[in-house]
Tab-separated table of C-alpha atoms in Angstrom:
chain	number	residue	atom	x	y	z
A	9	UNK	CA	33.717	-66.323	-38.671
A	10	UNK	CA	31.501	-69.382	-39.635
A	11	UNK	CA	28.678	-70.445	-37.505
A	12	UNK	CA	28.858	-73.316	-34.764
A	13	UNK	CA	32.319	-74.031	-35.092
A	14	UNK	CA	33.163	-72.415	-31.719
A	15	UNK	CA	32.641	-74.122	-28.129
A	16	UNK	CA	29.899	-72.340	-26.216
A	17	UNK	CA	32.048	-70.783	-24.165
A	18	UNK	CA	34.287	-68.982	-26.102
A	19	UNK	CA	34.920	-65.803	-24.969
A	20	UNK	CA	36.869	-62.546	-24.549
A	21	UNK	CA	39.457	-63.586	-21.913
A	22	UNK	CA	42.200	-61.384	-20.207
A	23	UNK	CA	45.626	-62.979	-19.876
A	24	UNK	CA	47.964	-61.561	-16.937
A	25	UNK	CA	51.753	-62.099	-16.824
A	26	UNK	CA	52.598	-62.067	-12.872
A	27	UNK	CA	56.139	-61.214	-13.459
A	28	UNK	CA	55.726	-57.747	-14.703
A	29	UNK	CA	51.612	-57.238	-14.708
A	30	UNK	CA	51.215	-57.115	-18.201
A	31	UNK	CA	48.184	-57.744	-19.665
A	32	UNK	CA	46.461	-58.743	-23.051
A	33	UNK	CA	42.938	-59.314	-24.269
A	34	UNK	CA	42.004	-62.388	-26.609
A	35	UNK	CA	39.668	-65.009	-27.151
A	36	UNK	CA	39.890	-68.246	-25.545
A	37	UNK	CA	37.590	-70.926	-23.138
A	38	UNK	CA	39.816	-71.050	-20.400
A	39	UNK	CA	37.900	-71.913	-17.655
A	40	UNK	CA	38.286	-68.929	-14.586
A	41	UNK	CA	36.683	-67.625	-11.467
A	42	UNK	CA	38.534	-64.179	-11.360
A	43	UNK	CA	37.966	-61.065	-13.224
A	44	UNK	CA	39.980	-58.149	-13.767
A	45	UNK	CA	38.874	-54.498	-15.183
A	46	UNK	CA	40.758	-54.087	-18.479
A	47	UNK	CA	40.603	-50.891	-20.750
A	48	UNK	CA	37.067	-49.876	-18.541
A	49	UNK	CA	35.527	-53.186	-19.237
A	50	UNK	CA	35.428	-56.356	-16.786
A	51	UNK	CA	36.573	-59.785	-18.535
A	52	UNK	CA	37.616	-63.114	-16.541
A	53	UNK	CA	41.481	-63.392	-16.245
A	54	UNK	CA	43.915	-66.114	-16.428
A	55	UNK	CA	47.325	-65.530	-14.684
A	56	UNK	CA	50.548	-66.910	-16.364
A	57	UNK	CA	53.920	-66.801	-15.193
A	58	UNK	CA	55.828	-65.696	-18.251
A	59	UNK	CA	54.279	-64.443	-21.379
A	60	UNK	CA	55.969	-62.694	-24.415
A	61	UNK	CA	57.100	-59.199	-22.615
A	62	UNK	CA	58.752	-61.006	-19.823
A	63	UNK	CA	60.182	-64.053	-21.288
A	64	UNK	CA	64.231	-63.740	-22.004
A	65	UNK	CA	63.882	-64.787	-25.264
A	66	UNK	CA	62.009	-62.155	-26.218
A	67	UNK	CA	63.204	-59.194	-24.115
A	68	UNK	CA	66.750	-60.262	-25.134
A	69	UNK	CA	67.684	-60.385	-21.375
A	70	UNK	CA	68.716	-63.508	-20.010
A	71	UNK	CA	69.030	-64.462	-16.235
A	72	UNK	CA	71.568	-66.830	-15.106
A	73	UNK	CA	70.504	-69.210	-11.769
A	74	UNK	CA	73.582	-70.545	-10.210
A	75	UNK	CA	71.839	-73.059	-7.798
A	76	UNK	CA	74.846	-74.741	-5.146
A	77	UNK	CA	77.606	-73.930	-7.806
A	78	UNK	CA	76.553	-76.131	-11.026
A	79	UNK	CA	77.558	-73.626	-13.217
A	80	UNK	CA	80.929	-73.343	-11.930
A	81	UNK	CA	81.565	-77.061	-11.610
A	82	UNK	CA	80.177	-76.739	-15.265
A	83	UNK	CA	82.973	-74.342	-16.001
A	84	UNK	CA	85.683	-76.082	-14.199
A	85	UNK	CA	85.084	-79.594	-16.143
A	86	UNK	CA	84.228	-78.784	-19.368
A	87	UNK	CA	84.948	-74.809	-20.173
A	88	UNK	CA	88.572	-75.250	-21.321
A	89	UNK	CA	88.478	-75.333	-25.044
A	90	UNK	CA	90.704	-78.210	-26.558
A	91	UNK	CA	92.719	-77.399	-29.472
């Protein structure tokens, strides 16, 4: 790694997913208050919401939110198939 191309505070940084409590180490200069014991050392952590092991996409499981029946008003206008 060359020499003074990094910010100052770039540092070994814990990222949490808060959907399933996964969690993986990297480098980055997010700025955070909270730390978080990780393989018996203690780095600061930065909670996410979704990361790779809990985002449908990747897991290959999708979730479907009906909110007040859009889908099926979807369905109802525009699910027959013309021919």
């Amino acid at each position: 790694m060359k020499k003074g191309i990094h910010p100052e505070n770039y540092r070994p940084v814990v990222f949490k997913d808060m959907s399933n409590g996964d969690m993986f180490l990297t480098r980055s200069t997010c700025k955070t208050t909270e730390t978080v014991e990780f393989e018996g050392e203690t780095y600061p952590v930065v909670k996410v919401e979704i990361s790779n092991t809990s985002h449908p996409f990747y897991t290959g499981k999708s979730k479907l939110v009906d909110t007040a029946g859009r889908v099926d008003k979807f369905m109802s206008r525009y699910g027959k198939v013309r021919k």
